[in-house]
């Protein structure tokens, strides 16, 4: 039911409308292997902003764990996760959306944080203050930032 | 400064841009050209279910320049704080007219102490850290105010006491009455906390030797505490470091001196059983 409204919203969007319903973290539908078919915002992602989210320490900070050759202008790439070069060939958009939103659905027990999740944590804090949170948690990235990151990841193809 | 221990290979690696450090190095830590430190040791029995094949001091994960600072006491910035600790040792404070020296004479009487803390205190019926013992003496034997748990004065005193055991193997007891606290610490070590859902083990057991952005992950050993960090240019205590690491998982931290951090300290110390007491060490 919820699903069909969003599909409808997406269809309307595709037809040129700007207003879209954002899917809340608790409402994201993950497939059996962790993929998320539907866009979280219904709006296309901006790969340029996605690149910025991935390399900025105070935002996604993805390169703290992943090497990404296309982001070589930012210093210090980590090696905890696999290099993301060519990741747009290895996974489709829905799979990448699922990995970024909550990688634990694709890789159970992975060290990669869930970027679009707000519940189920042990002693969550108020960002990096070490203090208790004031109220409800925001996800690590907004729905649009997730879409932007996915759009950027889709550009990471091996050029043959 | 002494760079003689720097191997040619390591020097070459440094010179090649873009070479990401791969794992710990094989340098030898000898302090003042005479104290041979055990910085790699067999995995303690209680860790045999981990995939680790060796325990290692955080010294091995630092750059050659940072390593060199710990190889000579004249270069080790932590030694200034040992001097400050020495002054505190001899200063009479509190209602009883005592200094540490009144009861313990020379700090050399503290030889071996650092190596076995945290340890079970039968009278208090709890596991005590060195910091707790120091404050116990201040309050009950001196009638003085306790030091702040992670304060500069506490770190100075810990540095002075650690130095007396330098080179001795860490040997904390985890059986008998300390067992329950140790189990609690182990549980905390493997609990994934905060919005990033990371445990100590994620970084320091599963990923040591790897880079996390600009940081080269070590095993998170505490044999080198208190630690002089180039980053904040002062001595850092164990619980101060724990707090920083937990905070970095976007978690609400435990308080320094809390039962949780005491338990965690016992557990983390036991993961270093066999490494030399190294405090005050130098890290970045």
Short mmCIF file of C-alpha atoms in Angstrom, two decimals, chain A residues 63-153:
data_model
loop_
_atom_site.label_atom_id
_atom_site.label_comp_id
_atom_site.label_asym_id
_atom_site.label_seq_id
_atom_site.Cartn_x
_atom_site.Cartn_y
_atom_site.Cartn_z
CA UNK A 63 37.22 7.38 1.87
CA UNK A 64 38.22 6.81 5.49
CA UNK A 65 37.66 3.14 4.64
CA UNK A 66 37.66 2.99 0.81
CA UNK A 67 40.13 3.96 -1.85
CA UNK A 68 38.47 5.75 -4.77
CA UNK A 69 40.80 6.81 -7.58
CA UNK A 70 38.29 9.37 -8.89
CA UNK A 71 38.50 11.16 -5.53
CA UNK A 72 42.30 11.33 -5.48
CA UNK A 73 42.16 15.10 -5.00
CA UNK A 74 41.22 14.40 -1.36
CA UNK A 75 44.10 13.08 0.76
CA UNK A 76 44.28 9.84 2.74
CA UNK A 77 42.12 6.98 1.57
CA UNK A 78 41.68 4.08 3.97
CA UNK A 79 41.89 0.37 3.33
CA UNK A 80 39.26 -1.20 5.58
CA UNK A 81 36.77 -1.75 2.76
CA UNK A 82 37.42 -2.74 -0.88
CA UNK A 83 38.52 -0.05 -3.37
CA UNK A 84 35.42 1.34 -5.06
CA UNK A 85 36.89 1.71 -8.56
CA UNK A 86 34.59 -0.05 -11.01
CA UNK A 87 31.85 -0.49 -8.43
CA UNK A 88 29.29 0.78 -10.96
CA UNK A 89 30.04 -2.28 -13.08
CA UNK A 90 29.85 -4.70 -10.18
CA UNK A 91 26.49 -3.57 -8.78
CA UNK A 92 23.34 -2.01 -10.18
CA UNK A 93 21.74 1.14 -8.81
CA UNK A 94 19.30 -0.65 -6.50
CA UNK A 95 22.08 -2.74 -5.00
CA UNK A 96 24.29 0.29 -4.43
CA UNK A 97 21.41 2.17 -2.81
CA UNK A 98 20.93 -0.77 -0.46
CA UNK A 99 24.63 -0.92 0.41
CA UNK A 100 24.85 2.79 1.18
CA UNK A 101 21.54 2.94 3.08
CA UNK A 102 22.29 -0.11 5.23
CA UNK A 103 25.21 -2.29 4.18
CA UNK A 104 24.36 -4.81 6.88
CA UNK A 105 21.43 -6.03 4.74
CA UNK A 106 23.87 -6.94 1.96
CA UNK A 107 26.83 -7.97 4.12
CA UNK A 108 25.62 -9.24 7.50
CA UNK A 109 27.96 -8.08 10.26
CA UNK A 110 29.97 -5.74 8.03
CA UNK A 111 32.03 -2.99 9.61
CA UNK A 112 30.51 -0.48 7.18
CA UNK A 113 28.09 1.86 9.02
CA UNK A 114 24.43 2.11 8.00
CA UNK A 115 23.95 5.58 6.56
CA UNK A 116 20.16 5.62 6.51
CA UNK A 117 19.11 4.11 9.79
CA UNK A 118 17.96 5.76 13.03
CA UNK A 119 17.18 2.95 15.46
CA UNK A 120 18.62 -0.17 17.00
CA UNK A 121 21.93 1.24 18.24
CA UNK A 122 23.77 0.52 21.50
CA UNK A 123 24.43 3.78 23.40
CA UNK A 124 23.99 6.12 20.46
CA UNK A 125 25.39 9.59 21.13
CA UNK A 126 24.90 13.14 19.95
CA UNK A 127 27.13 13.07 16.88
CA UNK A 128 30.81 13.13 17.99
CA UNK A 129 30.30 14.85 21.36
CA UNK A 130 30.31 11.66 23.43
CA UNK A 131 27.11 12.90 25.09
CA UNK A 132 23.63 11.43 25.07
CA UNK A 133 21.45 12.52 22.16
CA UNK A 134 18.93 15.34 22.72
CA UNK A 135 16.12 13.66 20.90
CA UNK A 136 15.59 11.44 17.89
CA UNK A 137 18.61 10.66 15.79
CA UNK A 138 19.02 11.85 12.24
CA UNK A 139 20.39 9.33 9.78
CA UNK A 140 24.09 9.78 8.97
CA UNK A 141 23.13 11.00 5.49
CA UNK A 142 19.89 12.54 4.21
CA UNK A 143 17.79 10.74 1.61
CA UNK A 144 19.04 13.10 -1.07
CA UNK A 145 22.68 12.67 -0.03
CA UNK A 146 22.22 8.89 -0.37
CA UNK A 147 20.81 9.37 -3.87
CA UNK A 148 23.70 11.68 -4.74
CA UNK A 149 26.25 9.14 -3.52
CA UNK A 150 24.54 6.36 -5.48
CA UNK A 151 24.58 8.54 -8.60
CA UNK A 152 28.30 9.10 -8.14
CA UNK A 153 29.00 5.39 -7.50
#
